[in-house]
mmCIF file with all atom_site columns, C-alpha atoms and ligand atoms in Angstrom:
data_model
loop_
_atom_site.group_PDB
_atom_site.id
_atom_site.type_symbol
_atom_site.label_atom_id
_atom_site.label_alt_id
_atom_site.label_comp_id
_atom_site.label_asym_id
_atom_site.label_entity_id
_atom_site.label_seq_id
_atom_site.pdbx_PDB_ins_code
_atom_site.Cartn_x
_atom_site.Cartn_y
_atom_site.Cartn_z
_atom_site.occupancy
_atom_site.B_iso_or_equiv
_atom_site.pdbx_formal_charge
_atom_site.auth_seq_id
_atom_site.auth_comp_id
_atom_site.auth_asym_id
_atom_site.auth_atom_id
_atom_site.pdbx_PDB_model_num
ATOM   1   C  CA  . MET A 1 1   ? 83.347  116.077 100.953 1.00 0.00 ? 119 MET A CA  1
ATOM   2   C  CA  . THR A 1 2   ? 83.040  116.246 97.222  1.00 0.00 ? 120 THR A CA  1
ATOM   3   C  CA  . ILE A 1 3   ? 83.129  113.449 94.728  1.00 0.00 ? 121 ILE A CA  1
ATOM   4   C  CA  . ARG A 1 4   ? 85.701  114.422 92.106  1.00 0.00 ? 122 ARG A CA  1
ATOM   5   C  CA  . GLU A 1 5   ? 85.853  113.265 88.530  1.00 0.00 ? 123 GLU A CA  1
ATOM   6   C  CA  . ILE A 1 6   ? 88.325  110.450 87.920  1.00 0.00 ? 124 ILE A CA  1
ATOM   7   C  CA  . ILE A 1 7   ? 90.518  111.289 84.979  1.00 0.00 ? 125 ILE A CA  1
ATOM   8   C  CA  . SER A 1 8   ? 91.261  108.634 82.430  1.00 0.00 ? 126 SER A CA  1
ATOM   9   C  CA  . GLU A 1 9   ? 93.865  108.020 79.786  1.00 0.00 ? 127 GLU A CA  1
ATOM   10  C  CA  . PRO A 1 10  ? 95.019  109.758 77.703  1.00 0.00 ? 128 PRO A CA  1
ATOM   11  C  CA  . THR A 1 11  ? 95.248  112.893 79.853  1.00 0.00 ? 129 THR A CA  1
ATOM   12  C  CA  . PRO A 1 12  ? 98.617  114.600 80.473  1.00 0.00 ? 130 PRO A CA  1
ATOM   13  C  CA  . VAL A 1 13  ? 98.087  114.953 84.254  1.00 0.00 ? 131 VAL A CA  1
ATOM   14  C  CA  . LEU A 1 14  ? 98.281  111.156 84.590  1.00 0.00 ? 132 LEU A CA  1
ATOM   15  C  CA  . ARG A 1 15  ? 101.747 111.279 83.049  1.00 0.00 ? 133 ARG A CA  1
ATOM   16  C  CA  . LYS A 1 16  ? 103.131 113.993 85.294  1.00 0.00 ? 134 LYS A CA  1
ATOM   17  C  CA  . LYS A 1 17  ? 105.147 113.611 88.466  1.00 0.00 ? 135 LYS A CA  1
ATOM   18  C  CA  . ALA A 1 18  ? 103.241 114.881 91.491  1.00 0.00 ? 136 ALA A CA  1
ATOM   19  C  CA  . LYS A 1 19  ? 104.997 117.365 93.798  1.00 0.00 ? 137 LYS A CA  1
ATOM   20  C  CA  . LYS A 1 20  ? 105.915 116.703 97.410  1.00 0.00 ? 138 LYS A CA  1
ATOM   21  C  CA  . VAL A 1 21  ? 103.605 118.212 99.990  1.00 0.00 ? 139 VAL A CA  1
ATOM   22  C  CA  . ASP A 1 22  ? 105.582 120.680 102.141 1.00 0.00 ? 140 ASP A CA  1
ATOM   23  C  CA  . LYS A 1 23  ? 102.913 121.368 104.710 1.00 0.00 ? 141 LYS A CA  1
ATOM   24  C  CA  . VAL A 1 24  ? 99.668  119.613 105.566 1.00 0.00 ? 142 VAL A CA  1
ATOM   25  C  CA  . THR A 1 25  ? 97.244  122.475 105.106 1.00 0.00 ? 143 THR A CA  1
ATOM   26  C  CA  . SER A 1 26  ? 93.459  122.413 105.324 1.00 0.00 ? 144 SER A CA  1
ATOM   27  C  CA  . GLU A 1 27  ? 93.491  122.292 101.518 1.00 0.00 ? 145 GLU A CA  1
ATOM   28  C  CA  . ILE A 1 28  ? 95.463  119.031 101.658 1.00 0.00 ? 146 ILE A CA  1
ATOM   29  C  CA  . ARG A 1 29  ? 93.109  117.587 104.255 1.00 0.00 ? 147 ARG A CA  1
ATOM   30  C  CA  . ARG A 1 30  ? 90.129  118.525 102.084 1.00 0.00 ? 148 ARG A CA  1
ATOM   31  C  CA  . LEU A 1 31  ? 91.836  116.860 99.127  1.00 0.00 ? 149 LEU A CA  1
ATOM   32  C  CA  . ILE A 1 32  ? 92.262  113.666 101.188 1.00 0.00 ? 150 ILE A CA  1
ATOM   33  C  CA  . ASP A 1 33  ? 88.584  113.718 102.249 1.00 0.00 ? 151 ASP A CA  1
ATOM   34  C  CA  . ASP A 1 34  ? 87.521  114.135 98.624  1.00 0.00 ? 152 ASP A CA  1
ATOM   35  C  CA  . MET A 1 35  ? 89.819  111.324 97.522  1.00 0.00 ? 153 MET A CA  1
ATOM   36  C  CA  . VAL A 1 36  ? 88.347  108.917 100.092 1.00 0.00 ? 154 VAL A CA  1
ATOM   37  C  CA  . GLU A 1 37  ? 84.822  109.778 98.968  1.00 0.00 ? 155 GLU A CA  1
ATOM   38  C  CA  . THR A 1 38  ? 85.746  109.473 95.277  1.00 0.00 ? 156 THR A CA  1
ATOM   39  C  CA  . MET A 1 39  ? 87.569  106.154 95.836  1.00 0.00 ? 157 MET A CA  1
ATOM   40  C  CA  . ARG A 1 40  ? 84.574  104.674 97.687  1.00 0.00 ? 158 ARG A CA  1
ATOM   41  C  CA  . VAL A 1 41  ? 82.033  105.762 95.100  1.00 0.00 ? 159 VAL A CA  1
ATOM   42  C  CA  . ALA A 1 42  ? 84.142  104.574 92.131  1.00 0.00 ? 160 ALA A CA  1
ATOM   43  C  CA  . PRO A 1 43  ? 84.387  101.937 93.753  1.00 0.00 ? 161 PRO A CA  1
ATOM   44  C  CA  . GLY A 1 44  ? 88.099  101.380 94.137  1.00 0.00 ? 162 GLY A CA  1
ATOM   45  C  CA  . VAL A 1 45  ? 90.597  100.194 96.732  1.00 0.00 ? 163 VAL A CA  1
ATOM   46  C  CA  . GLY A 1 46  ? 93.158  102.890 96.009  1.00 0.00 ? 164 GLY A CA  1
ATOM   47  C  CA  . LEU A 1 47  ? 93.455  106.345 94.493  1.00 0.00 ? 165 LEU A CA  1
ATOM   48  C  CA  . ALA A 1 48  ? 96.295  108.751 93.757  1.00 0.00 ? 166 ALA A CA  1
ATOM   49  C  CA  . ALA A 1 49  ? 95.822  112.529 93.553  1.00 0.00 ? 167 ALA A CA  1
ATOM   50  C  CA  . ASN A 1 50  ? 96.861  112.584 89.869  1.00 0.00 ? 168 ASN A CA  1
ATOM   51  C  CA  . GLN A 1 51  ? 93.726  110.574 89.125  1.00 0.00 ? 169 GLN A CA  1
ATOM   52  C  CA  . ILE A 1 52  ? 91.557  113.528 90.122  1.00 0.00 ? 170 ILE A CA  1
ATOM   53  C  CA  . GLY A 1 53  ? 93.843  115.985 88.363  1.00 0.00 ? 171 GLY A CA  1
ATOM   54  C  CA  . VAL A 1 54  ? 95.826  117.184 91.397  1.00 0.00 ? 172 VAL A CA  1
ATOM   55  C  CA  . LEU A 1 55  ? 99.621  117.004 91.356  1.00 0.00 ? 173 LEU A CA  1
ATOM   56  C  CA  . HIS A 1 56  ? 100.287 116.533 95.068  1.00 0.00 ? 174 HIS A CA  1
ATOM   57  C  CA  . ARG A 1 57  ? 101.917 113.382 96.434  1.00 0.00 ? 175 ARG A CA  1
ATOM   58  C  CA  . VAL A 1 58  ? 98.852  111.989 98.197  1.00 0.00 ? 176 VAL A CA  1
ATOM   59  C  CA  . ILE A 1 59  ? 97.314  108.515 98.029  1.00 0.00 ? 177 ILE A CA  1
ATOM   60  C  CA  . THR A 1 60  ? 94.375  106.816 99.701  1.00 0.00 ? 178 THR A CA  1
ATOM   61  C  CA  . VAL A 1 61  ? 94.024  103.056 100.046 1.00 0.00 ? 179 VAL A CA  1
ATOM   62  C  CA  . GLU A 1 62  ? 91.186  101.075 101.585 1.00 0.00 ? 180 GLU A CA  1
ATOM   63  C  CA  . TYR A 1 63  ? 91.585  97.363  101.572 1.00 0.00 ? 181 TYR A CA  1
ATOM   64  C  CA  . ALA A 1 64  ? 90.682  94.353  103.707 1.00 0.00 ? 182 ALA A CA  1
ATOM   65  C  CA  . GLU A 1 65  ? 93.615  91.972  103.887 1.00 0.00 ? 183 GLU A CA  1
ATOM   66  C  CA  . GLU A 1 66  ? 92.772  88.332  103.476 1.00 0.00 ? 184 GLU A CA  1
ATOM   67  C  CA  . PRO A 1 67  ? 93.340  86.405  106.703 1.00 0.00 ? 185 PRO A CA  1
ATOM   68  C  CA  . GLU A 1 68  ? 96.332  84.062  106.846 1.00 0.00 ? 186 GLU A CA  1
ATOM   69  C  CA  . GLN A 1 69  ? 94.050  81.167  107.701 1.00 0.00 ? 187 GLN A CA  1
ATOM   70  C  CA  . PRO A 1 70  ? 90.630  80.640  106.141 1.00 0.00 ? 188 PRO A CA  1
ATOM   71  C  CA  . ALA A 1 71  ? 87.981  82.283  108.306 1.00 0.00 ? 189 ALA A CA  1
ATOM   72  C  CA  . PRO A 1 72  ? 85.550  79.959  110.095 1.00 0.00 ? 190 PRO A CA  1
ATOM   73  C  CA  . GLU A 1 73  ? 82.087  79.550  108.635 1.00 0.00 ? 191 GLU A CA  1
ATOM   74  C  CA  . GLY A 1 74  ? 79.849  82.525  109.394 1.00 0.00 ? 192 GLY A CA  1
ATOM   75  C  CA  . ALA A 1 75  ? 82.709  84.740  110.541 1.00 0.00 ? 193 ALA A CA  1
ATOM   76  C  CA  . PRO A 1 76  ? 82.289  88.417  109.639 1.00 0.00 ? 194 PRO A CA  1
ATOM   77  C  CA  . PRO A 1 77  ? 84.256  89.468  106.555 1.00 0.00 ? 195 PRO A CA  1
ATOM   78  C  CA  . PRO A 1 78  ? 87.618  91.125  107.287 1.00 0.00 ? 196 PRO A CA  1
ATOM   79  C  CA  . LYS A 1 79  ? 87.278  94.855  107.920 1.00 0.00 ? 197 LYS A CA  1
ATOM   80  C  CA  . PRO A 1 80  ? 89.029  97.098  105.422 1.00 0.00 ? 198 PRO A CA  1
ATOM   81  C  CA  . ALA A 1 81  ? 91.761  99.340  106.755 1.00 0.00 ? 199 ALA A CA  1
ATOM   82  C  CA  . LEU A 1 82  ? 92.006  102.914 105.482 1.00 0.00 ? 200 LEU A CA  1
ATOM   83  C  CA  . TYR A 1 83  ? 95.441  104.356 104.724 1.00 0.00 ? 201 TYR A CA  1
ATOM   84  C  CA  . LEU A 1 84  ? 95.804  108.086 104.045 1.00 0.00 ? 202 LEU A CA  1
ATOM   85  C  CA  . LEU A 1 85  ? 99.343  108.856 102.984 1.00 0.00 ? 203 LEU A CA  1
ATOM   86  C  CA  . ILE A 1 86  ? 101.185 112.049 102.168 1.00 0.00 ? 204 ILE A CA  1
ATOM   87  C  CA  . ASN A 1 87  ? 104.554 111.849 100.367 1.00 0.00 ? 205 ASN A CA  1
ATOM   88  C  CA  . PRO A 1 88  ? 104.538 108.033 100.343 1.00 0.00 ? 206 PRO A CA  1
ATOM   89  C  CA  . GLU A 1 89  ? 107.758 106.242 99.383  1.00 0.00 ? 207 GLU A CA  1
ATOM   90  C  CA  . ILE A 1 90  ? 108.734 102.630 99.119  1.00 0.00 ? 208 ILE A CA  1
ATOM   91  C  CA  . SER A 1 91  ? 111.624 102.376 101.542 1.00 0.00 ? 209 SER A CA  1
ATOM   92  C  CA  . ARG A 1 92  ? 112.142 98.618  101.188 1.00 0.00 ? 210 ARG A CA  1
ATOM   93  C  CA  . ALA A 1 93  ? 111.007 96.080  98.634  1.00 0.00 ? 211 ALA A CA  1
ATOM   94  C  CA  . SER A 1 94  ? 111.373 92.306  98.564  1.00 0.00 ? 212 SER A CA  1
ATOM   95  C  CA  . ARG A 1 95  ? 113.600 90.842  95.895  1.00 0.00 ? 213 ARG A CA  1
ATOM   96  C  CA  . GLU A 1 96  ? 110.813 88.376  95.193  1.00 0.00 ? 214 GLU A CA  1
ATOM   97  C  CA  . LYS A 1 97  ? 108.199 89.488  92.681  1.00 0.00 ? 215 LYS A CA  1
ATOM   98  C  CA  . ILE A 1 98  ? 104.872 88.034  91.677  1.00 0.00 ? 216 ILE A CA  1
ATOM   99  C  CA  . ALA A 1 99  ? 102.622 88.535  88.666  1.00 0.00 ? 217 ALA A CA  1
ATOM   100 C  CA  . GLY A 1 100 ? 99.025  89.622  89.294  1.00 0.00 ? 218 GLY A CA  1
ATOM   101 C  CA  . ILE A 1 101 ? 96.122  91.121  87.403  1.00 0.00 ? 219 ILE A CA  1
ATOM   102 C  CA  . GLU A 1 102 ? 95.418  94.818  87.851  1.00 0.00 ? 220 GLU A CA  1
ATOM   103 C  CA  . ALA A 1 103 ? 92.765  97.187  86.602  1.00 0.00 ? 221 ALA A CA  1
ATOM   104 C  CA  . CYS A 1 104 ? 93.016  100.941 86.975  1.00 0.00 ? 222 CYS A CA  1
ATOM   105 C  CA  . LEU A 1 105 ? 90.188  103.456 87.442  1.00 0.00 ? 223 LEU A CA  1
ATOM   106 C  CA  . SER A 1 106 ? 92.046  105.692 84.987  1.00 0.00 ? 224 SER A CA  1
ATOM   107 C  CA  . VAL A 1 107 ? 92.282  102.990 82.305  1.00 0.00 ? 225 VAL A CA  1
ATOM   108 C  CA  . PRO A 1 108 ? 88.652  101.816 82.184  1.00 0.00 ? 226 PRO A CA  1
ATOM   109 C  CA  . GLY A 1 109 ? 87.783  98.708  80.204  1.00 0.00 ? 227 GLY A CA  1
ATOM   110 C  CA  . PHE A 1 110 ? 91.198  97.074  80.486  1.00 0.00 ? 228 PHE A CA  1
ATOM   111 C  CA  . ALA A 1 111 ? 93.154  94.778  82.773  1.00 0.00 ? 229 ALA A CA  1
ATOM   112 C  CA  . GLY A 1 112 ? 96.730  93.628  82.648  1.00 0.00 ? 230 GLY A CA  1
ATOM   113 C  CA  . GLU A 1 113 ? 99.255  91.323  84.189  1.00 0.00 ? 231 GLU A CA  1
ATOM   114 C  CA  . VAL A 1 114 ? 101.960 93.110  86.135  1.00 0.00 ? 232 VAL A CA  1
ATOM   115 C  CA  . GLU A 1 115 ? 104.916 91.898  88.194  1.00 0.00 ? 233 GLU A CA  1
ATOM   116 C  CA  . ARG A 1 116 ? 105.215 93.567  91.592  1.00 0.00 ? 234 ARG A CA  1
ATOM   117 C  CA  . HIS A 1 117 ? 107.321 93.080  94.694  1.00 0.00 ? 235 HIS A CA  1
ATOM   118 C  CA  . THR A 1 118 ? 105.571 90.644  97.032  1.00 0.00 ? 236 THR A CA  1
ATOM   119 C  CA  . GLU A 1 119 ? 106.403 92.762  100.097 1.00 0.00 ? 237 GLU A CA  1
ATOM   120 C  CA  . VAL A 1 120 ? 107.152 96.449  100.559 1.00 0.00 ? 238 VAL A CA  1
ATOM   121 C  CA  . VAL A 1 121 ? 107.651 98.901  103.391 1.00 0.00 ? 239 VAL A CA  1
ATOM   122 C  CA  . VAL A 1 122 ? 105.958 102.228 102.713 1.00 0.00 ? 240 VAL A CA  1
ATOM   123 C  CA  . LYS A 1 123 ? 106.909 105.393 104.567 1.00 0.00 ? 241 LYS A CA  1
ATOM   124 C  CA  . GLY A 1 124 ? 105.020 108.656 104.549 1.00 0.00 ? 242 GLY A CA  1
ATOM   125 C  CA  . PHE A 1 125 ? 103.003 111.049 106.657 1.00 0.00 ? 243 PHE A CA  1
ATOM   126 C  CA  . ASN A 1 126 ? 99.438  110.884 107.894 1.00 0.00 ? 244 ASN A CA  1
ATOM   127 C  CA  . PRO A 1 127 ? 96.949  113.806 107.642 1.00 0.00 ? 245 PRO A CA  1
ATOM   128 C  CA  . GLN A 1 128 ? 98.103  114.961 111.090 1.00 0.00 ? 246 GLN A CA  1
ATOM   129 C  CA  . GLY A 1 129 ? 101.622 115.309 109.692 1.00 0.00 ? 247 GLY A CA  1
ATOM   130 C  CA  . ALA A 1 130 ? 103.023 112.415 111.753 1.00 0.00 ? 248 ALA A CA  1
ATOM   131 C  CA  . PRO A 1 131 ? 105.388 109.902 110.115 1.00 0.00 ? 249 PRO A CA  1
ATOM   132 C  CA  . VAL A 1 132 ? 103.958 106.474 109.350 1.00 0.00 ? 250 VAL A CA  1
ATOM   133 C  CA  . ARG A 1 133 ? 105.557 103.221 108.260 1.00 0.00 ? 251 ARG A CA  1
ATOM   134 C  CA  . ILE A 1 134 ? 103.505 100.383 106.801 1.00 0.00 ? 252 ILE A CA  1
ATOM   135 C  CA  . LYS A 1 135 ? 104.654 96.843  106.105 1.00 0.00 ? 253 LYS A CA  1
ATOM   136 C  CA  . ALA A 1 136 ? 102.535 95.422  103.324 1.00 0.00 ? 254 ALA A CA  1
ATOM   137 C  CA  . LYS A 1 137 ? 102.459 92.157  101.469 1.00 0.00 ? 255 LYS A CA  1
ATOM   138 C  CA  . GLY A 1 138 ? 100.357 90.509  98.784  1.00 0.00 ? 256 GLY A CA  1
ATOM   139 C  CA  . TRP A 1 139 ? 97.551  92.619  97.346  1.00 0.00 ? 257 TRP A CA  1
ATOM   140 C  CA  . LEU A 1 140 ? 98.081  95.485  99.758  1.00 0.00 ? 258 LEU A CA  1
ATOM   141 C  CA  . ALA A 1 141 ? 101.735 95.702  98.673  1.00 0.00 ? 259 ALA A CA  1
ATOM   142 C  CA  . ARG A 1 142 ? 100.564 95.663  95.046  1.00 0.00 ? 260 ARG A CA  1
ATOM   143 C  CA  . ILE A 1 143 ? 98.081  98.490  95.638  1.00 0.00 ? 261 ILE A CA  1
ATOM   144 C  CA  . PHE A 1 144 ? 100.748 100.690 97.233  1.00 0.00 ? 262 PHE A CA  1
ATOM   145 C  CA  . GLN A 1 145 ? 103.132 100.068 94.328  1.00 0.00 ? 263 GLN A CA  1
ATOM   146 C  CA  . HIS A 1 146 ? 100.370 100.897 91.810  1.00 0.00 ? 264 HIS A CA  1
ATOM   147 C  CA  . GLU A 1 147 ? 99.402  104.136 93.610  1.00 0.00 ? 265 GLU A CA  1
ATOM   148 C  CA  . ILE A 1 148 ? 102.965 105.365 94.164  1.00 0.00 ? 266 ILE A CA  1
ATOM   149 C  CA  . ASP A 1 149 ? 103.615 104.738 90.458  1.00 0.00 ? 267 ASP A CA  1
ATOM   150 C  CA  . HIS A 1 150 ? 100.688 107.088 89.695  1.00 0.00 ? 268 HIS A CA  1
ATOM   151 C  CA  . LEU A 1 151 ? 102.465 109.847 91.634  1.00 0.00 ? 269 LEU A CA  1
ATOM   152 C  CA  . ASP A 1 152 ? 105.439 109.390 89.297  1.00 0.00 ? 270 ASP A CA  1
ATOM   153 C  CA  . GLY A 1 153 ? 103.262 109.502 86.182  1.00 0.00 ? 271 GLY A CA  1
ATOM   154 C  CA  . ILE A 1 154 ? 103.537 105.755 85.615  1.00 0.00 ? 272 ILE A CA  1
ATOM   155 C  CA  . LEU A 1 155 ? 100.531 103.594 84.732  1.00 0.00 ? 273 LEU A CA  1
ATOM   156 C  CA  . TYR A 1 156 ? 100.369 99.822  85.161  1.00 0.00 ? 274 TYR A CA  1
ATOM   157 C  CA  . VAL A 1 157 ? 100.062 99.451  81.377  1.00 0.00 ? 275 VAL A CA  1
ATOM   158 C  CA  . ASP A 1 158 ? 103.671 100.694 81.139  1.00 0.00 ? 276 ASP A CA  1
ATOM   159 C  CA  . ARG A 1 159 ? 104.818 97.778  83.257  1.00 0.00 ? 277 ARG A CA  1
ATOM   160 C  CA  . ALA A 1 160 ? 102.345 95.114  82.111  1.00 0.00 ? 278 ALA A CA  1
ATOM   161 C  CA  . GLU A 1 161 ? 103.439 92.021  80.259  1.00 0.00 ? 279 GLU A CA  1
ATOM   162 C  CA  . LYS A 1 162 ? 100.086 92.011  78.534  1.00 0.00 ? 280 LYS A CA  1
ATOM   163 C  CA  . VAL A 1 163 ? 96.927  94.122  78.611  1.00 0.00 ? 281 VAL A CA  1
ATOM   164 C  CA  . TRP A 1 164 ? 93.481  93.043  77.473  1.00 0.00 ? 282 TRP A CA  1
ATOM   165 C  CA  . GLU A 1 165 ? 89.930  94.393  77.273  1.00 0.00 ? 283 GLU A CA  1
ATOM   166 C  CA  . ILE A 1 166 ? 87.426  93.542  79.996  1.00 0.00 ? 284 ILE A CA  1
ATOM   167 C  CA  . ASN A 1 167 ? 83.703  94.065  80.462  1.00 0.00 ? 285 ASN A CA  1
ATOM   168 C  CA  . PRO A 1 168 ? 82.486  96.740  82.893  1.00 0.00 ? 286 PRO A CA  1
ATOM   169 C  CA  . GLY A 1 169 ? 82.479  95.362  86.452  1.00 0.00 ? 287 GLY A CA  1
ATOM   170 C  CA  . GLU A 1 170 ? 84.542  92.315  85.517  1.00 0.00 ? 288 GLU A CA  1
ATOM   171 C  CA  . MET A 1 171 ? 87.403  93.304  87.790  1.00 0.00 ? 289 MET A CA  1
ATOM   172 C  CA  . GLU A 1 172 ? 87.038  93.951  91.497  1.00 0.00 ? 290 GLU A CA  1
ATOM   173 C  CA  . ASP A 1 173 ? 89.583  95.969  93.447  1.00 0.00 ? 291 ASP A CA  1
ATOM   174 C  CA  . ASN A 1 174 ? 90.241  98.710  90.897  1.00 0.00 ? 292 ASN A CA  1
ATOM   175 C  CA  . VAL A 1 175 ? 93.004  101.132 91.769  1.00 0.00 ? 293 VAL A CA  1
HETATM 176 ZN ZN1 . ZN  B 2 .   ? 95.402  103.255 88.878  1.00 0.00 ? 311 ZN  B ZN1 1
#
């Protein structure tokens, strides 16, 4: 695995639409491995291939969902789940939307308030080429929407109501 450089604005590759993956080759699997490594080192909870300068429709997401009920005292923190998705698409989205604060690894030093669907269903393929379907809500749904936007050359700043400067490390959960 190789840690790749995360590309930041303004770079044309971030504004380009990534191409569908026709076949899951060893090159694609290597790309996914590199993306996981790069996302973890950043650190981030999501990464799209555009962000490392590759125009394939591939995203990685690693996020621990908050439990529905508050965890009892001393309980271990929720374990993050890793999602590796090829050709991801939002197949369903809730009518309901919610505003939340996002920061992007490709727009360092800024955060912004963005409205996203509260729930989405994401379809795609895993690295073995098998179809997957993920029902996501809350922050996980937000991360998927942010990453799939990247594949279409869209950054959160395009959708944000307002964007402001932040100090390094001020935001957790960069994507
Ligand atoms: Zn981003």
